[in-house]
PDB file of C-alpha atoms in Angstrom:
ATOM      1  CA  UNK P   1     130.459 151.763  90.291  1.00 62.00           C
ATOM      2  CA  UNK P   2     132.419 148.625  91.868  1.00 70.00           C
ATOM      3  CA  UNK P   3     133.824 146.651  88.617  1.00 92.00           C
ATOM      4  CA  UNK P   4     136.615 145.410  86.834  1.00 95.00           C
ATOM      5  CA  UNK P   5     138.598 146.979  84.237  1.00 95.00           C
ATOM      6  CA  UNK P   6     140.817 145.515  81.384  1.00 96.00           C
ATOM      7  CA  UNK P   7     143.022 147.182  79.265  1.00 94.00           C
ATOM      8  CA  UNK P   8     143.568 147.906  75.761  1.00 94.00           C
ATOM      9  CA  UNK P   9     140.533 146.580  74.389  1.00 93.00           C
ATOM     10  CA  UNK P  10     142.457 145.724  71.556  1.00 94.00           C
ATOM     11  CA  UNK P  11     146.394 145.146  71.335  1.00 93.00           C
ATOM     12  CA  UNK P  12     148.343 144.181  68.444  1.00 93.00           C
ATOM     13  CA  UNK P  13     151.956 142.731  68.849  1.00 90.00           C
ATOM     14  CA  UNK P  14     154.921 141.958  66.151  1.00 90.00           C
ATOM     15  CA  UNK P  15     156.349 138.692  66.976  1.00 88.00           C
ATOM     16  CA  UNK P  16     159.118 138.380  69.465  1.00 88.00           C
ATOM     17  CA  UNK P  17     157.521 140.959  71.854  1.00 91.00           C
ATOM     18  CA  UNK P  18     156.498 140.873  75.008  1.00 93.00           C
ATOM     19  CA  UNK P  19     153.150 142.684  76.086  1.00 95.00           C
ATOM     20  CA  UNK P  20     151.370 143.268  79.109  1.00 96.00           C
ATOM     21  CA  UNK P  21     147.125 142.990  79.751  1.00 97.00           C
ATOM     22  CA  UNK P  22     146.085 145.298  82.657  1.00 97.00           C
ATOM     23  CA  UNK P  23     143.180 143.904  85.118  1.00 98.00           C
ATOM     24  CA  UNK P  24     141.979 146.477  88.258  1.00 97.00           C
ATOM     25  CA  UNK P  25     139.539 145.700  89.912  1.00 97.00           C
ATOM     26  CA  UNK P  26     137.545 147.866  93.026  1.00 96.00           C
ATOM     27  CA  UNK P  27     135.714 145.385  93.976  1.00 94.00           C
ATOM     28  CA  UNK P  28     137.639 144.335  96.877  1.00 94.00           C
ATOM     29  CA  UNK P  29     137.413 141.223  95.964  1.00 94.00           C
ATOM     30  CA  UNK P  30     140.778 138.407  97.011  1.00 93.00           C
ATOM     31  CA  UNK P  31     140.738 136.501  93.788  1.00 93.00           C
ATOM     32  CA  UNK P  32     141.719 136.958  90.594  1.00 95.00           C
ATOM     33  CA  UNK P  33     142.049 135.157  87.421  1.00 95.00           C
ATOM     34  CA  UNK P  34     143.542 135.072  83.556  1.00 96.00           C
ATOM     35  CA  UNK P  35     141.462 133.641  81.291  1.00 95.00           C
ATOM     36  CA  UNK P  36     142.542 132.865  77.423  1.00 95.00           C
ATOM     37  CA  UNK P  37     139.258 132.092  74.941  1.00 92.00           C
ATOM     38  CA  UNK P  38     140.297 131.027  71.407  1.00 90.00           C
ATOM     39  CA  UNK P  39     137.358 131.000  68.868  1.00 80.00           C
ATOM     40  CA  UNK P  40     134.211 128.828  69.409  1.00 70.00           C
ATOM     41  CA  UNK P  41     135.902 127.592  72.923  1.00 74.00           C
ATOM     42  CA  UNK P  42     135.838 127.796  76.396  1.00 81.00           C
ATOM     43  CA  UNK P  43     137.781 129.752  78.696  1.00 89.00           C
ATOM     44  CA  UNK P  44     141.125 127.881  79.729  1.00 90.00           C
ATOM     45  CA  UNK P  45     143.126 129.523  83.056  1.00 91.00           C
ATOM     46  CA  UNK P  46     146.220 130.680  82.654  1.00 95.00           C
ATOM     47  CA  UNK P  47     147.238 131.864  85.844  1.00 96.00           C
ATOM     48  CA  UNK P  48     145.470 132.862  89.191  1.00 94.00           C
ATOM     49  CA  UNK P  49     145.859 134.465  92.647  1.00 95.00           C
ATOM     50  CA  UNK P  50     143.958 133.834  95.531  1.00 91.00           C
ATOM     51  CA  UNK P  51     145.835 136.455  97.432  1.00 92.00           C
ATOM     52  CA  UNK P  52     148.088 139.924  97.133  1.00 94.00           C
ATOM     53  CA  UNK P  53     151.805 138.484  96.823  1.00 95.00           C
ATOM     54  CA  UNK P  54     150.515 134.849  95.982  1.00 94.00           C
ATOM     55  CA  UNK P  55     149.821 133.039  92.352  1.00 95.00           C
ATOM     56  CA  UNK P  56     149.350 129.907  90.930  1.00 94.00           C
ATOM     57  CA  UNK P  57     149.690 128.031  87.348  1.00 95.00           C
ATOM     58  CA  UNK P  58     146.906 127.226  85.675  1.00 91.00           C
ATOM     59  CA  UNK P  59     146.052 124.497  82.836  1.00 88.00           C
ATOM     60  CA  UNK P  60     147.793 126.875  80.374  1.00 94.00           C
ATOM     61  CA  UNK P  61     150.920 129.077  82.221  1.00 96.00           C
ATOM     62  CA  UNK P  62     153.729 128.266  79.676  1.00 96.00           C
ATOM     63  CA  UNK P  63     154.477 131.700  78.142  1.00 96.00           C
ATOM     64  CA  UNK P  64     152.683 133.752  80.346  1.00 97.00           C
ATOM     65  CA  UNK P  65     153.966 135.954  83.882  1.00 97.00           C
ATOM     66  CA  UNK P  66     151.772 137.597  86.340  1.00 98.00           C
ATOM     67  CA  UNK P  67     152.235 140.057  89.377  1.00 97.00           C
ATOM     68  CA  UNK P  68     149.633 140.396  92.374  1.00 97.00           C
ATOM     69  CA  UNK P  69     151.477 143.312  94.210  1.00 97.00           C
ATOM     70  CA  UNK P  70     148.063 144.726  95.278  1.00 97.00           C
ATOM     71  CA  UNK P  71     145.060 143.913  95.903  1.00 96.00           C
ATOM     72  CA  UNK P  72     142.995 145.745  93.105  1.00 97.00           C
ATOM     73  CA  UNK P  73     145.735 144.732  89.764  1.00 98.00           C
ATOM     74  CA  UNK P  74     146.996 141.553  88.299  1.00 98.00           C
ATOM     75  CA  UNK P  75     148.595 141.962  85.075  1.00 98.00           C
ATOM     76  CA  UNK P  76     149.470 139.345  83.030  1.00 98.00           C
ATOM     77  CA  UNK P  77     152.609 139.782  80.403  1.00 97.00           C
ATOM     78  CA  UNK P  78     152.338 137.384  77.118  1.00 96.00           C
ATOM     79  CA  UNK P  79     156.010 136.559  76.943  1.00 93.00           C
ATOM     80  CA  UNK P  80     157.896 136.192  73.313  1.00 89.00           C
ATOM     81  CA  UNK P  81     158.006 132.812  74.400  1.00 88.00           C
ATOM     82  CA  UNK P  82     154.307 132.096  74.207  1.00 89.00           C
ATOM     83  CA  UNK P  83     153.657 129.964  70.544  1.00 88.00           C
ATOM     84  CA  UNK P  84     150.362 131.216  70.188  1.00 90.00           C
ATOM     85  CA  UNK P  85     149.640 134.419  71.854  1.00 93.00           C
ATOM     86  CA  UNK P  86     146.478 135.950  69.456  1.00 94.00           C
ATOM     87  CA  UNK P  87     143.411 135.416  71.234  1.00 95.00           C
ATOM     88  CA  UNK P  88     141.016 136.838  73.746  1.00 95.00           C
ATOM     89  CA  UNK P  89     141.914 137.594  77.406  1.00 97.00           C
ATOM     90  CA  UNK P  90     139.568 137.560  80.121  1.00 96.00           C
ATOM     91  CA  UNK P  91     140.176 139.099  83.681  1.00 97.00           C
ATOM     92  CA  UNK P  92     138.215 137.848  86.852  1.00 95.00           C
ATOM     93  CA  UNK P  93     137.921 138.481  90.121  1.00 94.00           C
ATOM     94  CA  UNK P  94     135.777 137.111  93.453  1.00 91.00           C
ATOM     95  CA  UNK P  95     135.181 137.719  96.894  1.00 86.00           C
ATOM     96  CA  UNK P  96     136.504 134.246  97.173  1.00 77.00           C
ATOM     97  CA  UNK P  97     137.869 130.832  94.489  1.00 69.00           C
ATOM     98  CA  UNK P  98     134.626 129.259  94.889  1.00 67.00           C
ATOM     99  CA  UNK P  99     132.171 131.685  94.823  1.00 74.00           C
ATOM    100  CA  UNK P 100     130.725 133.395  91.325  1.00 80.00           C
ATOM    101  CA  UNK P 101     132.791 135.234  89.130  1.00 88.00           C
ATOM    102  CA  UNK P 102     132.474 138.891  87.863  1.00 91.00           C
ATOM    103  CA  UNK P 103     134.259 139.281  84.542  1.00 93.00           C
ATOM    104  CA  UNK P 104     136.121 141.899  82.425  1.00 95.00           C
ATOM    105  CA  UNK P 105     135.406 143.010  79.501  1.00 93.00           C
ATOM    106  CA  UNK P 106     138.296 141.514  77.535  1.00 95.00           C
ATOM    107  CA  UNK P 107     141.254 142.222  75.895  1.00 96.00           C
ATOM    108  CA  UNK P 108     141.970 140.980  72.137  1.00 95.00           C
ATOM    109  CA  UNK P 109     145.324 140.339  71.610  1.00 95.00           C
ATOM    110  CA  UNK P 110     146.888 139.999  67.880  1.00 94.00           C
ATOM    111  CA  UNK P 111     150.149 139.000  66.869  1.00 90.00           C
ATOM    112  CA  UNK P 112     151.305 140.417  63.209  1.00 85.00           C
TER     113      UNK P 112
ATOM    114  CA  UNK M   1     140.556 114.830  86.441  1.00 79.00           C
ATOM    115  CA  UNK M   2     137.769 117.473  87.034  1.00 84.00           C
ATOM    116  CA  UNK M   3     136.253 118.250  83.595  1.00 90.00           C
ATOM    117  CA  UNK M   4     132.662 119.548  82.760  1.00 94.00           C
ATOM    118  CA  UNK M   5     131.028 118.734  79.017  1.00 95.00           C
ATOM    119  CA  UNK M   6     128.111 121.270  77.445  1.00 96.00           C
ATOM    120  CA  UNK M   7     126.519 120.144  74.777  1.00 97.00           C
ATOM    121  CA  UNK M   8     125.822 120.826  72.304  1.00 96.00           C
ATOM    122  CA  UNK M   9     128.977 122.755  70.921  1.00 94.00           C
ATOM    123  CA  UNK M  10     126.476 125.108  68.639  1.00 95.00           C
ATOM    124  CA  UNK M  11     123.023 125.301  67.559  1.00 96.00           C
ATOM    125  CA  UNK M  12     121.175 127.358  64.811  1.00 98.00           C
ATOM    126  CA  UNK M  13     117.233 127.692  66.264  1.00 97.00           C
ATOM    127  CA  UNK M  14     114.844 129.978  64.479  1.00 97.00           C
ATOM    128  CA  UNK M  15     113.146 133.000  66.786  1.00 98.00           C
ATOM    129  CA  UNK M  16     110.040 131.305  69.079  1.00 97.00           C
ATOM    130  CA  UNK M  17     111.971 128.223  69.139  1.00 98.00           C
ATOM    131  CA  UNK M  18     112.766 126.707  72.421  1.00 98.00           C
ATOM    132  CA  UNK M  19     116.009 125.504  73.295  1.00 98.00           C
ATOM    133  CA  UNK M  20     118.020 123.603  75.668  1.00 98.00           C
ATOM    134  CA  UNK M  21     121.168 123.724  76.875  1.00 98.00           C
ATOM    135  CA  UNK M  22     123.180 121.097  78.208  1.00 98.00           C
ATOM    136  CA  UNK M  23     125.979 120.310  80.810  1.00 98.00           C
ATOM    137  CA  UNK M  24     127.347 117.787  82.477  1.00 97.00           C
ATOM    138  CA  UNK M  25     130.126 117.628  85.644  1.00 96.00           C
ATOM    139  CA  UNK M  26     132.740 114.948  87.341  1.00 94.00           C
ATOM    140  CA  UNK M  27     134.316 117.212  89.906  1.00 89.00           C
ATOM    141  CA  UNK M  28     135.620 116.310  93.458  1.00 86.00           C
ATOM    142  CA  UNK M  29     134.182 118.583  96.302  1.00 87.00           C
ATOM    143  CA  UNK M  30     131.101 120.201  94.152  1.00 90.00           C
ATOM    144  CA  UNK M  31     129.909 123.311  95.188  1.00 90.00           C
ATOM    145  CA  UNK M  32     127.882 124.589  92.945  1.00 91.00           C
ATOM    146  CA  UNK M  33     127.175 124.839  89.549  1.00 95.00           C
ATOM    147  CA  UNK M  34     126.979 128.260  87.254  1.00 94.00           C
ATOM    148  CA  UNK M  35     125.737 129.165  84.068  1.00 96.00           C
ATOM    149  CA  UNK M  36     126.999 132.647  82.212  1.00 95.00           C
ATOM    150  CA  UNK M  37     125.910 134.233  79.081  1.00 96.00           C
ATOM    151  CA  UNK M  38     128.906 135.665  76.840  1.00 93.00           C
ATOM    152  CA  UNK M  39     127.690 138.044  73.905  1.00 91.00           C
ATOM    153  CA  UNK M  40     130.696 139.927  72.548  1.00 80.00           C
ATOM    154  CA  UNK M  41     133.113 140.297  75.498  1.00 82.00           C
ATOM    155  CA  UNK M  42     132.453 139.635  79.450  1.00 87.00           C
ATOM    156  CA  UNK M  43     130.728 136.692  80.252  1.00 91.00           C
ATOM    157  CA  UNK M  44     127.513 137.824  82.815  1.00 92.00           C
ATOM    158  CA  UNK M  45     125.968 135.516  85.314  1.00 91.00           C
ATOM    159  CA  UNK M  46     122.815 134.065  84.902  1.00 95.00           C
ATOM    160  CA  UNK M  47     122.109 131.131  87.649  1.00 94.00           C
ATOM    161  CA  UNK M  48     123.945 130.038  90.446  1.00 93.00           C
ATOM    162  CA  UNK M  49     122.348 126.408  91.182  1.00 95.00           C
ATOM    163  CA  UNK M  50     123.560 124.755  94.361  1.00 92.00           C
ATOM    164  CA  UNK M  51     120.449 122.052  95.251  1.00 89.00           C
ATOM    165  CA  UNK M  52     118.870 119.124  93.279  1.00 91.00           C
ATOM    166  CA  UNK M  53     115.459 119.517  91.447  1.00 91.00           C
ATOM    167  CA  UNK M  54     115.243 123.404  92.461  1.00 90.00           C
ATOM    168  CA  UNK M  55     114.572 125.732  89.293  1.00 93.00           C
ATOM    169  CA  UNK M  56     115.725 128.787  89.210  1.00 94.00           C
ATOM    170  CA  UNK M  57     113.810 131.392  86.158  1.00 95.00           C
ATOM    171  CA  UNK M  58     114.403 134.548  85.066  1.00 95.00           C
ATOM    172  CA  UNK M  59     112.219 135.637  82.492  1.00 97.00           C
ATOM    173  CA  UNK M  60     112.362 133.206  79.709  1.00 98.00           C
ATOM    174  CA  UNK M  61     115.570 131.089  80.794  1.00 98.00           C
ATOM    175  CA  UNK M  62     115.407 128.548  83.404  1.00 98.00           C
ATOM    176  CA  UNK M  63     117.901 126.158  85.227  1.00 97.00           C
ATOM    177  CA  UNK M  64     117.701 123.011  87.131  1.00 97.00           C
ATOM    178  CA  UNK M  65     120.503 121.029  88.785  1.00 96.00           C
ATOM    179  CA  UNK M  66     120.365 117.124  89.090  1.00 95.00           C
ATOM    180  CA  UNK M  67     123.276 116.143  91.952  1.00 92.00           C
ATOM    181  CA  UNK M  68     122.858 112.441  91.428  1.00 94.00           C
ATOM    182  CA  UNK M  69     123.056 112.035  88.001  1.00 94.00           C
ATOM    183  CA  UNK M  70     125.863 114.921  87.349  1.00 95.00           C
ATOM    184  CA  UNK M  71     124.184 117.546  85.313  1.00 96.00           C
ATOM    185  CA  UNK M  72     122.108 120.176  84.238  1.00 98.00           C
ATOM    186  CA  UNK M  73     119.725 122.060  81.698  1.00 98.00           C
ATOM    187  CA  UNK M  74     119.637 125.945  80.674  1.00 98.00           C
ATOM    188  CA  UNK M  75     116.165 126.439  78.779  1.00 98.00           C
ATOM    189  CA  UNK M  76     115.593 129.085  76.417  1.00 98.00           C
ATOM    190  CA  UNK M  77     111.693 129.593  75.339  1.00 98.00           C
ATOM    191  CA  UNK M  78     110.502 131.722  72.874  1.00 98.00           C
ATOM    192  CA  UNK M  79     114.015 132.400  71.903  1.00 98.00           C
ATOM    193  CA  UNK M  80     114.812 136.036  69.874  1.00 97.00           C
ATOM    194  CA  UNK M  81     118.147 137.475  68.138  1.00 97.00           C
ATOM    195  CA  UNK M  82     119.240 138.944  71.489  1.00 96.00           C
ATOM    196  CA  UNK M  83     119.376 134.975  72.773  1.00 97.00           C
ATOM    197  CA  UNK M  84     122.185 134.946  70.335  1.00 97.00           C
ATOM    198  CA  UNK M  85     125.429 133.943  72.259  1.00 95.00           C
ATOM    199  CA  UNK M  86     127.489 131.442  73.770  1.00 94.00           C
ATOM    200  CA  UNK M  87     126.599 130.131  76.930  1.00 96.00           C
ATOM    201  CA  UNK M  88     128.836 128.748  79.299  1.00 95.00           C
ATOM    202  CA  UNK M  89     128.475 126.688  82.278  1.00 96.00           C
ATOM    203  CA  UNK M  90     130.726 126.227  85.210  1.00 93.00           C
ATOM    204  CA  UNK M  91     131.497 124.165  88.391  1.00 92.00           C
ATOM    205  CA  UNK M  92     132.605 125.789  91.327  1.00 88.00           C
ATOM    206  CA  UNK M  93     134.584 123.196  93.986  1.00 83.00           C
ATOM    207  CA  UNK M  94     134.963 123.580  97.778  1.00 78.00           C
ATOM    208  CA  UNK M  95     138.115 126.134  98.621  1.00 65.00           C
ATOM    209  CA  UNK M  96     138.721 126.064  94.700  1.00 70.00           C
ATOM    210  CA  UNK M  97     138.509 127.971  91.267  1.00 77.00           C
ATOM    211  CA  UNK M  98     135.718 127.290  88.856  1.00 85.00           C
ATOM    212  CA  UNK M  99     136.123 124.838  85.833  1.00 87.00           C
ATOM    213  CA  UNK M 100     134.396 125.624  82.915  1.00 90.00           C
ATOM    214  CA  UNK M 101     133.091 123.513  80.079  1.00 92.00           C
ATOM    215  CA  UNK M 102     133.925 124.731  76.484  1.00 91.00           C
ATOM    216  CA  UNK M 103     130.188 126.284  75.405  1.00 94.00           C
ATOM    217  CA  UNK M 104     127.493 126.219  73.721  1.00 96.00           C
ATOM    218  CA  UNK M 105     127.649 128.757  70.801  1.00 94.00           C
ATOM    219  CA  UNK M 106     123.670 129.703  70.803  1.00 97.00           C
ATOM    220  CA  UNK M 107     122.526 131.734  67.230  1.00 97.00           C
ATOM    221  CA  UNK M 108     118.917 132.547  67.094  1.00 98.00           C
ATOM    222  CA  UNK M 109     117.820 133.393  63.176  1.00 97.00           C
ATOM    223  CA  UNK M 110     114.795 136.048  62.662  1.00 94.00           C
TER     224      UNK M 110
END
């Protein structure tokens, strides 16, 4: 079955750490998105990539890194430098940026 | 700047109730606009709505899309527990990424 896949479902982090969320995706789909949801909020992008080798910023970047060295991944790495890193991460991907996305199923992220 | 407002943030409804959902859009270039349902993790699509006055249903939820006034209206009827959730909406622009608006958190009491 064509989907996407995020993992850990659940990550905890000690302060000063860097981690990395992994997105795949066999969907063969060109674009693909980070996502961070805080409690009772919307989703706010973080970074996205319309294209393998090719990434933008999105409204929230600072303290975040991505990759898109294929097609089908996009990690995203929470640096130390991120304030604020304990809160839901959604991948997403589509066929193209303005078209419907299809979503992850999330990875929650804690910082002890 | 490109923003898109639901409202309300949250609502408590009891289960029969009927409920709607609001959004409202100032992009540049619209496309279309989308509303998703998020229960515990991945959002999943519910309407796609790209033409004025044109409603879309699915079972019990419906959509509509009004281009010249900017907005548009997710209805819920005879709501149950499984309604429970938060419901997003989002604006998709020409050659661009989607913009969301922040939710409506939806909780339907037995």
């Amino acid at each position: 079955d064509g989907g996407i896949t995020q993992s850990p479902k659940y990550l905890f982090r000690k302060e000063g750490q860097n981690v990395t969320l992994s997105c795949e995706q066999n969907l063969n789909h060109d674009a693909m998105y980070w996502y961070r949801q805080d409690p009772g909020q919307g989703l706010r992008l973080i970074y996205y990539s319309q294209i393998v080798n090719d990434f933008q910023k999105g409204d929230i970047a600072e303290g975040y890194s991505v990759s898109r060295e294929k097609k089908e991944s996009f990690p995203l790495t929470v640096t130390s430098a991120q304030k604020n890193p304990t809160a839901f991460y959604l991948c997403a991907s589509s066929v193209a940026p303005n078209y419907g996305y299809t979503f992850g199923s999330g990875t929650r992220l804690t910082v002890v | 700047e490109d923003k898109v407002v639901q409202s309300p943030l949250s609502l408590v409804v009891h289960e029969g109730d009927t409920v709607t959902l609001n959004c409202s859009y100032e992009v540049t270039n619209f496309r279309s606009l989308l509303w998703y349902k998020q229960e515990k993790k991945a959002p999943t699509f519910l309407f796609m709505l790209t033409s004025s006055g044109i409603e879309k249903k699915s079972g019990r939820l419906s959509s509509i899309l009004d281009k010249k006034e900017l907005f548009s209206i997710l209805n819920i009827t005879a709501t149950q527990t499984g309604d429970s959730a938060i419901y997003l909406c989002a604006v998709s622009r020409l050659s661009d990424k989607l913009v969301f608006g922040a939710g409506t958190i939806l909780r339907v009491k037995s």
